[in-house]
Amino acid sequence: MPRDSHSADAADPSDELFDVVDADDRVIRQEKRSVVHAQGLAHRAVHIFVFNSRGQLLVQRRSASKDEYPLTYTSSASGHVGAGETYEECAPREMLEEIGIRAPLEWLVKLPAGPNTANEQTVLFRATSDAVPTPDETEVASLTYFTLDELRALQAADPSAFSPPFATLLEWYSAHFSGGERSS
């Protein structure tokens, strides 16, 4: 199983292999994480929005040790898709590793790689769970439940508090869903 490429405590995360992909998300080669990030190559990631039964979104504040977007708000769980791994394999692994939750996942959308997604072909999944999260302290500084209205207000007050991929996904989600349900 691929290692969590976002882990600060991985033996050498820069040696982790990622699939480099084209604009159509076809694998064109594999490269080390350090090369992918240094050269801004398109690769793959998952994000998971975990809602509780009250419709609140579990939001993670990234650890200070993160090499990208430390101490910013981000999705409930997220991570790089390892070389040879599928989005569907990666999402439950990341959710369990980062926040200790197992729950059925629903694929919502795939956004193209670009500046707003950190050059990642990004698949957003959604889950509903009232399980008590158990964060990986090397990955997660804190976890907080917010309503979507609270998140929009927080983002309007301080956009820099949000990682660009999370801001992009939150904007997409808000345009397509209200709370945990699809908008009409």
PDB file of N, CA and C in Angstrom, residues 76-132:
ATOM      1  N   SER A  76     -11.708  17.859   5.494  1.00  0.00           N
ATOM      2  CA  SER A  76     -11.686  16.945   6.636  1.00  0.00           C
ATOM      3  C   SER A  76     -10.463  16.043   6.565  1.00  0.00           C
ATOM      4  N   ALA A  77     -10.185  15.534   5.373  1.00  0.00           N
ATOM      5  CA  ALA A  77      -9.001  14.715   5.110  1.00  0.00           C
ATOM      6  C   ALA A  77      -8.638  14.905   3.648  1.00  0.00           C
ATOM      7  N   SER A  78      -7.358  14.751   3.346  1.00  0.00           N
ATOM      8  CA  SER A  78      -6.904  14.880   1.962  1.00  0.00           C
ATOM      9  C   SER A  78      -5.531  14.251   1.846  1.00  0.00           C
ATOM     10  N   GLY A  79      -5.128  14.013   0.608  1.00  0.00           N
ATOM     11  CA  GLY A  79      -3.792  13.479   0.415  1.00  0.00           C
ATOM     12  C   GLY A  79      -3.496  13.187  -1.031  1.00  0.00           C
ATOM     13  N   HIS A  80      -2.213  12.977  -1.285  1.00  0.00           N
ATOM     14  CA  HIS A  80      -1.768  12.597  -2.616  1.00  0.00           C
ATOM     15  C   HIS A  80      -2.138  11.154  -2.905  1.00  0.00           C
ATOM     16  N   VAL A  81      -2.500  10.898  -4.149  1.00  0.00           N
ATOM     17  CA  VAL A  81      -2.727   9.543  -4.622  1.00  0.00           C
ATOM     18  C   VAL A  81      -1.353   8.989  -4.985  1.00  0.00           C
ATOM     19  N   GLY A  82      -0.995   7.870  -4.393  1.00  0.00           N
ATOM     20  CA  GLY A  82       0.307   7.270  -4.660  1.00  0.00           C
ATOM     21  C   GLY A  82       0.379   6.674  -6.056  1.00  0.00           C
ATOM     22  N   ALA A  83       1.598   6.471  -6.541  1.00  0.00           N
ATOM     23  CA  ALA A  83       1.795   5.852  -7.856  1.00  0.00           C
ATOM     24  C   ALA A  83       1.085   4.507  -7.904  1.00  0.00           C
ATOM     25  N   GLY A  84       0.280   4.304  -8.937  1.00  0.00           N
ATOM     26  CA  GLY A  84      -0.446   3.050  -9.112  1.00  0.00           C
ATOM     27  C   GLY A  84      -1.704   2.919  -8.278  1.00  0.00           C
ATOM     28  N   GLU A  85      -1.988   3.877  -7.434  1.00  0.00           N
ATOM     29  CA  GLU A  85      -3.172   3.847  -6.584  1.00  0.00           C
ATOM     30  C   GLU A  85      -4.318   4.556  -7.288  1.00  0.00           C
ATOM     31  N   THR A  86      -5.556   4.155  -7.014  1.00  0.00           N
ATOM     32  CA  THR A  86      -6.720   4.831  -7.576  1.00  0.00           C
ATOM     33  C   THR A  86      -7.247   5.856  -6.569  1.00  0.00           C
ATOM     34  N   TYR A  87      -8.070   6.772  -7.066  1.00  0.00           N
ATOM     35  CA  TYR A  87      -8.722   7.737  -6.184  1.00  0.00           C
ATOM     36  C   TYR A  87      -9.567   6.999  -5.135  1.00  0.00           C
ATOM     37  N   GLU A  88     -10.256   5.957  -5.587  1.00  0.00           N
ATOM     38  CA  GLU A  88     -11.153   5.202  -4.697  1.00  0.00           C
ATOM     39  C   GLU A  88     -10.388   4.437  -3.628  1.00  0.00           C
ATOM     40  N   GLU A  89      -9.157   4.047  -3.900  1.00  0.00           N
ATOM     41  CA  GLU A  89      -8.321   3.392  -2.892  1.00  0.00           C
ATOM     42  C   GLU A  89      -7.737   4.414  -1.921  1.00  0.00           C
ATOM     43  N   CYS A  90      -7.361   5.546  -2.445  1.00  0.00           N
ATOM     44  CA  CYS A  90      -6.692   6.572  -1.650  1.00  0.00           C
ATOM     45  C   CYS A  90      -7.627   7.234  -0.635  1.00  0.00           C
ATOM     46  N   ALA A  91      -8.841   7.562  -1.033  1.00  0.00           N
ATOM     47  CA  ALA A  91      -9.732   8.349  -0.168  1.00  0.00           C
ATOM     48  C   ALA A  91     -10.014   7.685   1.182  1.00  0.00           C
ATOM     49  N   PRO A  92     -10.425   6.421   1.231  1.00  0.00           N
ATOM     50  CA  PRO A  92     -10.676   5.844   2.558  1.00  0.00           C
ATOM     51  C   PRO A  92      -9.399   5.688   3.376  1.00  0.00           C
ATOM     52  N   ARG A  93      -8.271   5.443   2.713  1.00  0.00           N
ATOM     53  CA  ARG A  93      -6.988   5.350   3.409  1.00  0.00           C
ATOM     54  C   ARG A  93      -6.651   6.677   4.074  1.00  0.00           C
ATOM     55  N   GLU A  94      -6.758   7.776   3.318  1.00  0.00           N
ATOM     56  CA  GLU A  94      -6.455   9.089   3.874  1.00  0.00           C
ATOM     57  C   GLU A  94      -7.398   9.458   5.014  1.00  0.00           C
ATOM     58  N   MET A  95      -8.674   9.152   4.858  1.00  0.00           N
ATOM     59  CA  MET A  95      -9.644   9.483   5.893  1.00  0.00           C
ATOM     60  C   MET A  95      -9.321   8.722   7.182  1.00  0.00           C
ATOM     61  N   LEU A  96      -8.966   7.471   7.061  1.00  0.00           N
ATOM     62  CA  LEU A  96      -8.625   6.678   8.241  1.00  0.00           C
ATOM     63  C   LEU A  96      -7.306   7.150   8.852  1.00  0.00           C
ATOM     64  N   GLU A  97      -6.293   7.384   8.031  1.00  0.00           N
ATOM     65  CA  GLU A  97      -4.982   7.804   8.541  1.00  0.00           C
ATOM     66  C   GLU A  97      -5.022   9.170   9.218  1.00  0.00           C
ATOM     67  N   GLU A  98      -5.704  10.120   8.614  1.00  0.00           N
ATOM     68  CA  GLU A  98      -5.675  11.485   9.136  1.00  0.00           C
ATOM     69  C   GLU A  98      -6.640  11.741  10.275  1.00  0.00           C
ATOM     70  N   ILE A  99      -7.852  11.170  10.182  1.00  0.00           N
ATOM     71  CA  ILE A  99      -8.865  11.507  11.193  1.00  0.00           C
ATOM     72  C   ILE A  99      -9.513  10.291  11.850  1.00  0.00           C
ATOM     73  N   GLY A 100      -9.056   9.093  11.491  1.00  0.00           N
ATOM     74  CA  GLY A 100      -9.523   7.888  12.160  1.00  0.00           C
ATOM     75  C   GLY A 100     -10.973   7.534  11.921  1.00  0.00           C
ATOM     76  N   ILE A 101     -11.522   7.940  10.795  1.00  0.00           N
ATOM     77  CA  ILE A 101     -12.935   7.663  10.504  1.00  0.00           C
ATOM     78  C   ILE A 101     -13.047   6.735   9.298  1.00  0.00           C
ATOM     79  N   ARG A 102     -13.936   5.758   9.431  1.00  0.00           N
ATOM     80  CA  ARG A 102     -14.341   4.902   8.313  1.00  0.00           C
ATOM     81  C   ARG A 102     -15.812   5.209   8.039  1.00  0.00           C
ATOM     82  N   ALA A 103     -16.125   5.484   6.780  1.00  0.00           N
ATOM     83  CA  ALA A 103     -17.513   5.765   6.402  1.00  0.00           C
ATOM     84  C   ALA A 103     -17.630   5.600   4.899  1.00  0.00           C
ATOM     85  N   PRO A 104     -18.827   5.252   4.416  1.00  0.00           N
ATOM     86  CA  PRO A 104     -19.012   5.174   2.959  1.00  0.00           C
ATOM     87  C   PRO A 104     -18.716   6.525   2.321  1.00  0.00           C
ATOM     88  N   LEU A 105     -18.096   6.471   1.160  1.00  0.00           N
ATOM     89  CA  LEU A 105     -17.707   7.689   0.440  1.00  0.00           C
ATOM     90  C   LEU A 105     -18.485   7.823  -0.859  1.00  0.00           C
ATOM     91  N   GLU A 106     -18.842   9.043  -1.173  1.00  0.00           N
ATOM     92  CA  GLU A 106     -19.520   9.373  -2.429  1.00  0.00           C
ATOM     93  C   GLU A 106     -18.595  10.281  -3.239  1.00  0.00           C
ATOM     94  N   TRP A 107     -18.290   9.864  -4.475  1.00  0.00           N
ATOM     95  CA  TRP A 107     -17.486  10.679  -5.401  1.00  0.00           C
ATOM     96  C   TRP A 107     -18.365  11.829  -5.865  1.00  0.00           C
ATOM     97  N   LEU A 108     -17.901  13.071  -5.690  1.00  0.00           N
ATOM     98  CA  LEU A 108     -18.693  14.228  -6.090  1.00  0.00           C
ATOM     99  C   LEU A 108     -18.218  14.858  -7.392  1.00  0.00           C
ATOM    100  N   VAL A 109     -16.912  15.119  -7.508  1.00  0.00           N
ATOM    101  CA  VAL A 109     -16.423  15.836  -8.685  1.00  0.00           C
ATOM    102  C   VAL A 109     -14.918  15.620  -8.818  1.00  0.00           C
ATOM    103  N   LYS A 110     -14.443  15.736 -10.050  1.00  0.00           N
ATOM    104  CA  LYS A 110     -13.002  15.804 -10.289  1.00  0.00           C
ATOM    105  C   LYS A 110     -12.710  17.160 -10.898  1.00  0.00           C
ATOM    106  N   LEU A 111     -11.817  17.917 -10.240  1.00  0.00           N
ATOM    107  CA  LEU A 111     -11.396  19.215 -10.744  1.00  0.00           C
ATOM    108  C   LEU A 111     -10.029  19.076 -11.401  1.00  0.00           C
ATOM    109  N   PRO A 112      -9.797  19.838 -12.465  1.00  0.00           N
ATOM    110  CA  PRO A 112      -8.519  19.718 -13.178  1.00  0.00           C
ATOM    111  C   PRO A 112      -7.347  20.297 -12.392  1.00  0.00           C
ATOM    112  N   ALA A 113      -6.176  19.794 -12.712  1.00  0.00           N
ATOM    113  CA  ALA A 113      -4.948  20.316 -12.105  1.00  0.00           C
ATOM    114  C   ALA A 113      -4.740  21.752 -12.563  1.00  0.00           C
ATOM    115  N   GLY A 114      -4.310  22.588 -11.637  1.00  0.00           N
ATOM    116  CA  GLY A 114      -4.036  23.991 -11.945  1.00  0.00           C
ATOM    117  C   GLY A 114      -3.604  24.704 -10.690  1.00  0.00           C
ATOM    118  N   PRO A 115      -3.399  26.012 -10.775  1.00  0.00           N
ATOM    119  CA  PRO A 115      -2.919  26.772  -9.609  1.00  0.00           C
ATOM    120  C   PRO A 115      -3.835  26.675  -8.391  1.00  0.00           C
ATOM    121  N   ASN A 116      -5.147  26.629  -8.607  1.00  0.00           N
ATOM    122  CA  ASN A 116      -6.085  26.591  -7.477  1.00  0.00           C
ATOM    123  C   ASN A 116      -6.202  25.221  -6.837  1.00  0.00           C
ATOM    124  N   THR A 117      -5.671  24.193  -7.495  1.00  0.00           N
ATOM    125  CA  THR A 117      -5.711  22.839  -6.932  1.00  0.00           C
ATOM    126  C   THR A 117      -4.300  22.319  -6.667  1.00  0.00           C
ATOM    127  N   ALA A 118      -3.323  23.212  -6.575  1.00  0.00           N
ATOM    128  CA  ALA A 118      -1.925  22.839  -6.296  1.00  0.00           C
ATOM    129  C   ALA A 118      -1.383  21.871  -7.353  1.00  0.00           C
ATOM    130  N   ASN A 119      -1.784  22.090  -8.611  1.00  0.00           N
ATOM    131  CA  ASN A 119      -1.368  21.237  -9.739  1.00  0.00           C
ATOM    132  C   ASN A 119      -1.778  19.788  -9.549  1.00  0.00           C
ATOM    133  N   GLU A 120      -2.900  19.582  -8.870  1.00  0.00           N
ATOM    134  CA  GLU A 120      -3.400  18.234  -8.614  1.00  0.00           C
ATOM    135  C   GLU A 120      -4.737  18.015  -9.310  1.00  0.00           C
ATOM    136  N   GLN A 121      -4.832  16.914 -10.074  1.00  0.00           N
ATOM    137  CA  GLN A 121      -6.147  16.434 -10.492  1.00  0.00           C
ATOM    138  C   GLN A 121      -6.800  16.045  -9.175  1.00  0.00           C
ATOM    139  N   THR A 122      -7.868  16.716  -8.803  1.00  0.00           N
ATOM    140  CA  THR A 122      -8.422  16.586  -7.456  1.00  0.00           C
ATOM    141  C   THR A 122      -9.823  16.014  -7.492  1.00  0.00           C
ATOM    142  N   VAL A 123     -10.006  14.891  -6.790  1.00  0.00           N
ATOM    143  CA  VAL A 123     -11.331  14.305  -6.654  1.00  0.00           C
ATOM    144  C   VAL A 123     -11.840  14.601  -5.255  1.00  0.00           C
ATOM    145  N   LEU A 124     -13.051  15.162  -5.205  1.00  0.00           N
ATOM    146  CA  LEU A 124     -13.720  15.447  -3.936  1.00  0.00           C
ATOM    147  C   LEU A 124     -14.724  14.347  -3.644  1.00  0.00           C
ATOM    148  N   PHE A 125     -14.598  13.762  -2.451  1.00  0.00           N
ATOM    149  CA  PHE A 125     -15.540  12.769  -1.948  1.00  0.00           C
ATOM    150  C   PHE A 125     -16.289  13.374  -0.772  1.00  0.00           C
ATOM    151  N   ARG A 126     -17.466  12.803  -0.489  1.00  0.00           N
ATOM    152  CA  ARG A 126     -18.252  13.237   0.663  1.00  0.00           C
ATOM    153  C   ARG A 126     -18.637  12.016   1.482  1.00  0.00           C
ATOM    154  N   ALA A 127     -18.634  12.204   2.810  1.00  0.00           N
ATOM    155  CA  ALA A 127     -19.067  11.160   3.738  1.00  0.00           C
ATOM    156  C   ALA A 127     -19.900  11.815   4.826  1.00  0.00           C
ATOM    157  N   THR A 128     -20.733  11.014   5.459  1.00  0.00           N
ATOM    158  CA  THR A 128     -21.475  11.455   6.633  1.00  0.00           C
ATOM    159  C   THR A 128     -21.143  10.501   7.764  1.00  0.00           C
ATOM    160  N   SER A 129     -20.739  11.066   8.899  1.00  0.00           N
ATOM    161  CA  SER A 129     -20.381  10.240  10.043  1.00  0.00           C
ATOM    162  C   SER A 129     -20.492  11.055  11.320  1.00  0.00           C
ATOM    163  N   ASP A 130     -20.994  10.410  12.367  1.00  0.00           N
ATOM    164  CA  ASP A 130     -21.000  11.009  13.692  1.00  0.00           C
ATOM    165  C   ASP A 130     -19.933  10.372  14.574  1.00  0.00           C
ATOM    166  N   ALA A 131     -19.039   9.591  13.963  1.00  0.00           N
ATOM    167  CA  ALA A 131     -17.927   9.004  14.714  1.00  0.00           C
ATOM    168  C   ALA A 131     -17.047  10.123  15.260  1.00  0.00           C
ATOM    169  N   VAL A 132     -16.479   9.887  16.409  1.00  0.00           N
ATOM    170  CA  VAL A 132     -15.563  10.868  16.996  1.00  0.00           C
ATOM    171  C   VAL A 132     -14.227  10.755  16.271  1.00  0.00           C
TER     172      VAL A 132
END
